[in-house]
Amino acid sequence: MITQPIHYQSIQEIQDSYKNKTETPVSVTEHFLKRIESLDPDLKSYATVMSESALKQAEFLGKLDDDDIAKLSLYGIPIALKDLCYTDGVLTMGGTAVLEDHIPDYDATVVSKLKSAGAIILGKLNLTEGAMAGYNPRRDVPKNPWNFDKWPGVSSSGSGVSTAAGLCVGSLGSDTGGSIRFPSASCGLVGIKPTYGRVSRHGVLDLAETLDHVGPMTRSVDDATMMLSAISGYDPNDPTTIFEDPVQFPDLHNVDLRGIVLGYCESYAEENIHKEIVASVRNGLEILENAGATIKKIEFESIDKYLPYWQAICTAEAYNAHLENFPKNADKYGPFFKEWLEMGSNVSQTEYIQASKQRATSNGIMRRAFDGIDAMICPSVPRLPHDVDDSINYGSVATNRASRGIAEYFQRFTVPFDYNGYPTISIPSGYSESGLPMSLQIVGTHNQEPLISRVGYAFEKEIKSIWKHPIT
């Protein structure tokens, strides 16, 4: 078996190197920091590199005895954070200029949990402004490591780029309308959008509080589940969290899927979807069926007409989240997000309630779609990563949407599960003729992260031999 370089090793592989005394937390951290220094001037994934504190934490971890190490699930693992997550004494800008001097005096709960699990925080990652779809002109745009001219996914773009390029072992992203799954699909990663309330949002800047989810982005299902276990669990500081212990994955490696029924709706998963993505997902169905799963064809009402109501909810909640700075500091916002907040300011109470009713209708359709199945298979995105440039990245809402070409149903596979809070896992499923990553998505009902991750692991086990890295 060919040994991967440190920057592409899994959590288990790195921790094995610690046990074997071939590496130390300091040597691994230094390796990642040097790689960031070498590659990130072009990739632009990091907003802030926390070299000093990362090395200090690595030195501390290196002095622990075996009994203490055994208690730390992420011992010595270099992780990076989407720059929405508060970090005590470190800039947290949220992709905006209005917060470019914002230094919190406490860690977000997810950051505290990562540290408590023994992770080493390498730094904060760039993102679109406010975690929407456009960038602030004063912030860098991360480059897709597979092709610098292609969309890296939003809004957790820095998370996708850094993890795919081996500038961290894993990262945190957030997902309000697809922001974990879009960059995971575009950069060839595993991304878990957990059940709403599974992971605390305390100390994480809001985009839209009833839609926001925080989750891991990694290069394997194993790593994603280890990170999710570390950051999940009830938090009294976030009243929306589920009153449960951190999620565990006892049957993850049971790749015999007999008895598991996976639903597939052809009209939902294939209508107007790029043919290579459809073929890739269909191949995934065959792999899962060969692993023992039963594939059940299902039908449900089109949910496309319910997608536009997401905008009313998201803009209104974003406007509420930014009241302290908007409109009084409107000049510090970029074209896209400024327009987004202006739209939110014009959403009436009646319009918000109507949108919420349409959201509930969509949720009902999806709930009924899961009758008789354990999980659903569908694409993560409807098309391959599209061309982007500064006119799109820093442009208006209309310019940004026009670049996608199919804006009216671009969020078909993401918004419904932000609406209802169902957990999903996005997994690489192959490569297009042009060499770009493709992915499929496995969706479960509330609190079914263990099930969908088990299905995902079984799929990954059969297809991982073809997985590649964008940069050596």
Coordinates of C-alpha atoms in Angstrom, one line a residue:
M1 CA 0.0 0.0 0.0
I2 CA 1.4 3.4 -1.0
T3 CA 1.8 5.7 2.0
Q4 CA 0.2 9.1 1.5
P5 CA 2.2 12.3 2.4
I6 CA 1.4 13.6 5.8
H7 CA -0.9 16.3 4.3
Y8 CA -3.2 13.7 2.7
Q9 CA -3.2 11.2 5.6
S10 CA -6.3 10.4 7.5
I11 CA -6.8 11.1 11.2
Q12 CA -6.1 7.5 12.0
E13 CA -2.9 7.4 9.9
I14 CA -1.5 10.6 11.6
Q15 CA -2.4 9.3 15.0
D16 CA -0.7 5.9 14.2
S17 CA 2.5 7.9 13.3
Y18 CA 2.4 9.4 16.8
K19 CA 2.1 6.0 18.4
N20 CA 4.9 4.7 16.2
K21 CA 7.0 7.7 17.2
T22 CA 7.7 8.6 13.5
E23 CA 6.0 11.9 13.9
T24 CA 5.0 14.3 16.7
P25 CA 2.3 16.9 16.9
V26 CA 4.9 19.6 16.4
S27 CA 6.4 18.0 13.3
V28 CA 3.0 17.5 11.7
T29 CA 1.9 21.0 12.5
E30 CA 5.1 22.4 11.1
H31 CA 4.5 20.4 7.9
F32 CA 1.1 21.9 7.4
L33 CA 2.2 25.4 8.2
K34 CA 5.0 25.1 5.6
R35 CA 2.5 23.8 3.1
I36 CA 0.2 26.7 3.8
E37 CA 3.0 29.1 3.4
S38 CA 4.0 27.5 0.1
L39 CA 0.6 27.0 -1.6
D40 CA -1.9 29.3 0.0
P41 CA -0.6 32.6 -1.6
D42 CA -2.2 31.1 -4.8
L43 CA -5.1 29.1 -3.3
K44 CA -6.1 31.9 -1.0
S45 CA -8.0 29.6 1.4
Y46 CA -6.9 31.1 4.7
A47 CA -8.0 34.4 6.1
T48 CA -5.8 34.1 9.2
V49 CA -3.1 31.6 9.8
M50 CA -2.7 30.9 13.6
S51 CA 0.9 29.7 13.4
E52 CA 2.0 30.7 16.9
S53 CA -0.9 29.3 18.8
A54 CA -1.0 26.1 16.6
L55 CA 2.6 25.4 17.5
K56 CA 2.1 26.2 21.2
Q57 CA -0.9 23.7 21.2
A58 CA 1.2 21.1 19.4
E59 CA 4.0 21.5 22.0
F60 CA 1.5 21.1 24.8
L61 CA 0.0 17.9 23.3
G62 CA 3.4 16.4 22.7
K63 CA 4.1 16.4 26.4
L64 CA 1.0 14.5 27.4
D65 CA 1.3 10.9 28.6
D66 CA -0.4 7.9 27.0
D67 CA -3.4 7.9 29.4
D68 CA -4.2 11.5 28.6
I69 CA -3.7 11.0 24.9
A70 CA -6.2 8.1 24.9
K71 CA -9.0 10.4 26.0
L72 CA -8.5 12.7 23.0
S73 CA -10.3 11.6 19.8
L74 CA -8.6 14.2 17.7
Y75 CA -5.2 14.2 19.4
G76 CA -2.7 16.2 17.3
I77 CA -5.0 16.6 14.3
P78 CA -4.6 20.0 12.4
I79 CA -8.0 21.5 11.7
A80 CA -9.1 24.8 10.2
L81 CA -12.2 26.8 10.8
K82 CA -14.5 28.7 8.5
D83 CA -14.1 32.3 9.6
L84 CA -17.6 32.5 11.1
C85 CA -16.5 30.6 14.2
Y86 CA -15.5 32.8 17.1
T87 CA -11.9 32.3 18.3
D88 CA -10.8 33.9 21.5
G89 CA -8.3 36.7 20.7
V90 CA -8.2 36.0 17.0
L91 CA -9.9 37.9 14.2
T92 CA -13.4 36.6 13.1
M93 CA -14.4 38.5 10.1
G94 CA -17.2 36.5 8.5
G95 CA -16.0 37.4 5.0
T96 CA -17.0 41.1 5.6
A97 CA -15.2 44.4 5.8
V98 CA -17.5 45.6 8.5
L99 CA -16.0 43.0 10.9
E100 CA -12.4 43.2 9.8
D101 CA -11.3 44.4 13.3
H102 CA -13.6 42.0 15.1
I103 CA -11.7 40.0 17.8
P104 CA -14.0 37.9 20.0
D105 CA -13.1 37.3 23.7
Y106 CA -14.3 33.6 23.7
D107 CA -14.3 30.5 21.5
A108 CA -17.4 29.2 19.7
T109 CA -18.7 26.0 21.3
V110 CA -17.5 24.0 18.3
V111 CA -14.0 25.5 18.6
S112 CA -13.9 24.7 22.3
K113 CA -15.0 21.1 21.6
L114 CA -12.3 20.6 18.9
K115 CA -9.7 21.9 21.3
S116 CA -11.0 19.6 24.1
A117 CA -10.7 16.7 21.7
G118 CA -7.0 17.5 21.1
A119 CA -7.3 19.2 17.7
I120 CA -4.7 21.8 16.7
I121 CA -6.3 24.9 15.1
L122 CA -4.3 26.0 12.1
G123 CA -6.3 29.1 11.3
K124 CA -9.4 30.7 9.9
L125 CA -10.7 30.2 6.4
N126 CA -12.0 32.6 3.8
L127 CA -15.6 32.5 2.8
T128 CA -18.2 34.5 0.9
E129 CA -19.4 37.6 2.6
G130 CA -21.8 36.8 5.4
A131 CA -21.8 33.2 4.2
M132 CA -24.0 33.9 1.2
A133 CA -22.8 33.7 -2.5
G134 CA -20.8 36.8 -3.3
Y135 CA -17.5 38.1 -1.9
N136 CA -16.6 41.4 -0.3
P137 CA -14.1 43.3 -2.6
R138 CA -11.7 43.5 0.4
R139 CA -11.6 39.8 0.9
D140 CA -9.7 37.1 -1.1
V141 CA -11.5 34.5 -3.2
P142 CA -10.4 30.9 -2.7
K143 CA -9.4 29.0 -5.9
N144 CA -10.7 25.6 -6.7
P145 CA -7.5 23.4 -6.6
W146 CA -8.8 21.3 -9.4
N147 CA -9.1 24.3 -11.8
F148 CA -8.5 27.8 -10.7
D149 CA -11.1 29.1 -13.2
K150 CA -13.9 26.9 -11.8
W151 CA -16.3 27.5 -8.9
P152 CA -15.0 26.1 -5.6
G153 CA -18.5 26.1 -4.1
V154 CA -19.9 28.6 -1.6
S155 CA -20.0 29.7 1.0
S156 CA -17.5 27.5 2.8
S157 CA -15.1 27.9 -0.1
G158 CA -12.0 28.2 2.0
S159 CA -12.9 25.1 3.9
G160 CA -13.3 23.2 0.6
V161 CA -10.1 24.4 -0.9
S162 CA -7.9 24.0 2.1
T163 CA -9.1 20.5 2.9
A164 CA -8.9 19.3 -0.8
A165 CA -5.4 20.7 -1.2
G166 CA -4.0 19.2 2.0
L167 CA -3.7 22.5 3.9
C168 CA -5.5 20.9 6.9
V169 CA -6.8 17.4 7.8
G170 CA -10.3 18.6 8.0
S171 CA -12.3 21.8 8.4
L172 CA -15.5 23.2 9.7
G173 CA -18.1 24.6 7.3
S174 CA -21.6 25.9 7.7
D175 CA -24.7 25.2 5.5
T176 CA -27.8 27.4 5.1
G177 CA -28.7 26.6 1.5
G178 CA -25.9 24.3 0.5
S179 CA -22.7 25.8 1.8
I180 CA -21.1 22.5 3.1
R181 CA -22.3 20.5 0.2
F182 CA -21.5 22.8 -2.7
P183 CA -17.8 23.1 -1.9
S184 CA -17.6 19.5 -0.9
A185 CA -18.9 18.5 -4.3
S186 CA -16.8 21.1 -6.2
C187 CA -13.6 20.2 -4.4
G188 CA -14.0 16.4 -4.1
L189 CA -14.7 16.1 -0.4
V190 CA -16.9 14.3 2.1
G191 CA -19.1 16.9 3.8
I192 CA -21.8 16.3 6.5
K193 CA -24.6 18.7 7.0
P194 CA -25.9 17.4 10.3
T195 CA -29.4 17.3 11.7
Y196 CA -30.5 20.9 12.7
G197 CA -29.6 21.3 16.3
R198 CA -27.1 18.4 16.4
V199 CA -24.2 20.9 16.5
S200 CA -24.2 24.1 18.5
R201 CA -24.1 27.4 16.7
H202 CA -23.1 29.4 19.8
G203 CA -20.3 31.7 18.8
V204 CA -20.9 31.2 15.1
L205 CA -22.0 34.2 13.1
D206 CA -25.5 33.8 11.8
L207 CA -26.6 34.0 8.2
A208 CA -30.2 32.8 8.8
E209 CA -30.7 31.3 12.3
T210 CA -33.5 28.9 11.4
L211 CA -31.6 27.4 8.5
D212 CA -27.9 27.5 9.7
H213 CA -26.1 24.2 10.3
V214 CA -22.4 23.7 11.2
G215 CA -20.6 20.5 10.1
P216 CA -17.3 18.9 9.0
M217 CA -15.6 18.7 5.7
T218 CA -12.9 16.1 5.2
R219 CA -11.3 13.7 2.8
S220 CA -13.0 10.5 4.1
V221 CA -16.2 9.4 5.8
D222 CA -14.2 8.1 8.8
D223 CA -12.6 11.6 9.4
A224 CA -16.0 13.4 9.0
T225 CA -17.7 11.2 11.6
M226 CA -14.8 11.6 14.0
M227 CA -15.1 15.4 13.7
L228 CA -18.8 15.3 14.0
S229 CA -18.7 13.2 17.2
A230 CA -16.3 15.8 18.6
I231 CA -18.4 18.9 17.9
S232 CA -21.9 17.5 18.4
G233 CA -24.0 17.4 21.6
Y234 CA -26.3 19.6 23.6
D235 CA -25.1 23.1 24.5
P236 CA -27.0 25.2 27.1
N237 CA -25.7 28.3 25.3
D238 CA -27.7 27.4 22.1
P239 CA -31.3 26.6 22.9
T240 CA -31.8 25.1 19.4
T241 CA -29.4 22.2 20.2
I242 CA -30.9 18.7 20.6
F243 CA -30.9 17.5 24.2
E244 CA -28.6 14.5 23.4
D245 CA -25.1 13.4 23.9
P246 CA -22.5 13.7 21.0
V247 CA -23.4 11.4 18.1
Q248 CA -21.6 8.0 17.9
F249 CA -21.0 5.8 14.9
P250 CA -20.8 2.2 16.3
D251 CA -21.7 0.4 13.0
L252 CA -19.8 2.7 10.6
H253 CA -17.6 -0.1 9.1
N254 CA -20.4 -2.6 8.7
V255 CA -20.5 -2.5 4.9
D256 CA -23.1 -5.2 4.5
L257 CA -26.1 -3.0 3.7
R258 CA -28.7 -5.9 3.6
G259 CA -32.0 -4.7 5.1
I260 CA -31.4 -1.0 4.3
V261 CA -33.8 0.5 1.8
L262 CA -32.5 3.5 -0.2
G263 CA -35.0 5.6 -2.1
Y264 CA -34.4 7.1 -5.5
C265 CA -36.7 9.5 -7.3
E266 CA -35.8 9.7 -11.0
S267 CA -37.7 13.0 -11.7
Y268 CA -36.1 14.7 -8.7
A269 CA -32.6 13.4 -9.2
E270 CA -32.4 13.5 -13.0
E271 CA -34.7 16.2 -14.5
N272 CA -32.5 19.0 -16.0
I273 CA -29.4 17.6 -14.3
H274 CA -26.0 17.4 -16.0
K275 CA -25.8 14.0 -17.7
E276 CA -22.4 13.1 -16.2
I277 CA -23.7 13.7 -12.7
V278 CA -26.8 11.6 -13.4
A279 CA -24.5 8.8 -14.7
S280 CA -22.3 9.1 -11.7
V281 CA -25.2 8.8 -9.3
R282 CA -26.7 5.9 -11.1
N283 CA -23.3 4.1 -10.9
G284 CA -23.4 4.8 -7.1
L285 CA -26.8 3.1 -6.9
E286 CA -25.3 0.0 -8.5
I287 CA -22.5 0.0 -6.0
L288 CA -24.8 0.4 -3.1
E289 CA -27.1 -2.3 -4.4
N290 CA -24.1 -4.7 -4.8
A291 CA -23.3 -3.9 -1.1
G292 CA -26.7 -5.3 -0.2
A293 CA -28.9 -2.3 -0.1
T294 CA -32.4 -2.4 -1.7
I295 CA -32.9 0.4 -4.1
K296 CA -36.6 1.5 -4.2
K297 CA -37.9 3.8 -6.8
I298 CA -40.0 6.5 -5.2
E299 CA -42.0 9.5 -6.5
F300 CA -43.0 12.7 -4.9
E301 CA -44.3 16.1 -5.9
S302 CA -41.7 18.5 -7.4
I303 CA -40.4 20.7 -4.7
D304 CA -38.8 23.2 -7.2
K305 CA -41.7 25.7 -6.7
Y306 CA -40.9 25.9 -3.0
L307 CA -37.3 26.8 -3.4
P308 CA -37.8 30.5 -4.1
Y309 CA -39.3 31.0 -0.7
W310 CA -35.9 30.2 0.9
Q311 CA -34.9 33.7 -0.3
A312 CA -37.5 35.5 1.7
I313 CA -36.6 33.6 4.9
C314 CA -32.9 33.8 4.4
T315 CA -32.8 37.5 3.5
A316 CA -35.1 38.5 6.3
E317 CA -33.1 36.5 8.9
A318 CA -29.8 37.8 7.5
Y319 CA -31.1 41.4 7.8
N320 CA -32.0 40.7 11.4
A321 CA -28.6 39.2 12.1
H322 CA -26.8 42.3 10.7
L323 CA -29.0 45.0 12.3
E324 CA -26.1 46.2 14.4
N325 CA -24.1 47.2 11.2
F326 CA -26.7 47.5 8.4
P327 CA -27.7 49.9 7.1
K328 CA -25.5 52.3 9.1
N329 CA -22.3 50.7 7.7
A330 CA -23.8 49.8 4.3
D331 CA -20.8 51.2 2.4
K332 CA -18.6 48.5 4.0
Y333 CA -20.6 45.6 2.4
G334 CA -19.9 44.2 -1.0
P335 CA -22.5 44.4 -3.9
F336 CA -24.0 41.0 -3.4
F337 CA -24.5 41.0 0.3
K338 CA -25.5 44.6 0.5
E339 CA -28.3 43.9 -2.0
W340 CA -29.1 40.7 -0.1
L341 CA -29.6 42.7 3.2
E342 CA -31.6 45.3 1.4
M343 CA -33.9 42.6 0.1
G344 CA -34.3 41.3 3.6
S345 CA -35.2 44.7 4.9
N346 CA -38.2 44.8 2.5
V347 CA -39.6 41.4 3.5
S348 CA -42.9 42.0 5.3
Q349 CA -44.1 40.0 8.2
T350 CA -46.9 38.6 5.9
E351 CA -44.3 37.6 3.3
Y352 CA -42.1 35.9 5.9
I353 CA -45.1 34.0 7.3
Q354 CA -46.2 32.9 3.8
A355 CA -42.7 31.8 3.0
S356 CA -42.6 29.8 6.3
K357 CA -45.9 28.1 5.3
Q358 CA -44.4 27.1 1.9
R359 CA -41.3 25.8 3.8
A360 CA -43.6 23.7 5.9
T361 CA -45.4 22.3 2.8
S362 CA -42.0 21.4 1.3
N363 CA -41.1 19.7 4.6
G364 CA -44.3 17.7 4.5
I365 CA -43.6 16.5 0.9
M366 CA -40.1 15.3 1.9
R367 CA -41.4 13.7 5.1
R368 CA -43.8 11.6 3.1
A369 CA -41.1 10.8 0.5
F370 CA -39.3 8.9 3.3
D371 CA -42.2 6.5 4.0
G372 CA -40.9 3.0 3.5
I373 CA -37.2 4.0 3.0
D374 CA -34.3 4.4 5.3
A375 CA -32.4 7.1 3.3
M376 CA -32.6 8.8 -0.1
I377 CA -29.9 9.0 -2.8
C378 CA -29.6 12.1 -5.0
P379 CA -27.0 14.4 -6.4
S380 CA -25.4 17.0 -4.2
V381 CA -25.4 19.6 -7.0
P382 CA -27.2 19.8 -10.4
R383 CA -24.1 20.6 -12.5
L384 CA -20.4 20.5 -12.7
P385 CA -18.4 23.5 -11.3
H386 CA -19.0 26.5 -13.6
D387 CA -16.6 29.2 -14.7
V388 CA -16.1 32.1 -12.3
D389 CA -14.1 35.4 -12.4
D390 CA -14.0 38.6 -10.4
S391 CA -17.1 40.0 -12.2
I392 CA -19.1 37.1 -10.7
N393 CA -17.3 36.7 -7.4
Y394 CA -17.6 40.4 -6.5
G395 CA -20.7 41.1 -8.6
S396 CA -24.4 41.6 -7.9
V397 CA -27.0 39.0 -7.0
A398 CA -28.2 39.0 -10.7
T399 CA -24.7 38.5 -12.0
N400 CA -24.0 35.8 -9.6
R401 CA -27.1 33.9 -10.4
A402 CA -26.7 34.3 -14.1
S403 CA -23.3 32.5 -13.9
R404 CA -25.0 29.3 -12.8
G405 CA -27.3 29.1 -15.8
I406 CA -29.9 27.2 -13.9
A407 CA -30.4 29.4 -10.9
E408 CA -34.1 28.5 -10.5
Y409 CA -33.3 25.0 -9.3
F410 CA -29.6 25.2 -8.4
Q411 CA -30.5 24.5 -4.8
R412 CA -32.9 21.6 -5.5
F413 CA -30.7 19.1 -3.6
T414 CA -29.7 21.4 -0.7
V415 CA -32.4 23.8 0.4
P416 CA -35.1 21.1 1.1
F417 CA -32.8 19.6 3.8
D418 CA -31.9 23.0 5.2
Y419 CA -35.7 23.7 5.4
N420 CA -36.4 20.5 7.3
G421 CA -33.1 19.9 9.1
Y422 CA -32.5 16.4 7.8
P423 CA -28.9 15.2 7.9
T424 CA -27.0 14.6 4.6
I425 CA -23.6 13.4 3.6
S426 CA -22.0 14.4 0.3
I427 CA -19.4 12.0 -1.0
P428 CA -17.1 12.0 -4.1
S429 CA -18.5 9.7 -6.8
G430 CA -16.0 10.1 -9.6
Y431 CA -14.7 12.6 -12.1
S432 CA -16.1 14.3 -15.2
E433 CA -14.6 14.0 -18.7
S434 CA -12.9 17.3 -18.0
G435 CA -11.4 16.0 -14.7
L436 CA -13.7 17.8 -12.3
P437 CA -15.0 16.1 -9.1
M438 CA -18.6 14.8 -9.0
S439 CA -20.5 13.6 -5.9
L440 CA -23.7 12.0 -4.7
Q441 CA -25.7 12.8 -1.6
I442 CA -27.2 10.4 1.0
V443 CA -30.0 11.9 3.0
G444 CA -31.6 10.5 6.2
T445 CA -34.3 11.6 8.6
H446 CA -33.6 13.5 11.8
N447 CA -30.7 12.1 13.9
Q448 CA -29.8 9.4 11.3
E449 CA -26.2 10.5 10.8
P450 CA -25.0 7.0 11.8
L451 CA -27.1 5.4 9.1
I452 CA -26.2 7.7 6.3
S453 CA -22.6 7.6 7.2
R454 CA -22.6 3.8 7.2
V455 CA -24.1 3.8 3.7
G456 CA -21.5 6.5 2.7
Y457 CA -18.7 4.4 4.1
A458 CA -19.8 1.3 2.2
F459 CA -19.9 3.4 -1.0
E460 CA -16.5 5.0 -0.3
K461 CA -14.9 1.7 0.3
E462 CA -15.8 0.5 -3.2
I463 CA -14.9 3.7 -5.0
K464 CA -12.1 5.2 -3.1
S465 CA -9.4 3.5 -5.2
I466 CA -10.2 6.0 -8.0
W467 CA -10.1 9.1 -5.7
K468 CA -7.4 11.6 -6.6
H469 CA -5.8 14.7 -5.1
P470 CA -5.7 18.0 -7.0
I471 CA -2.2 18.9 -5.9
T472 CA 0.7 16.7 -4.9

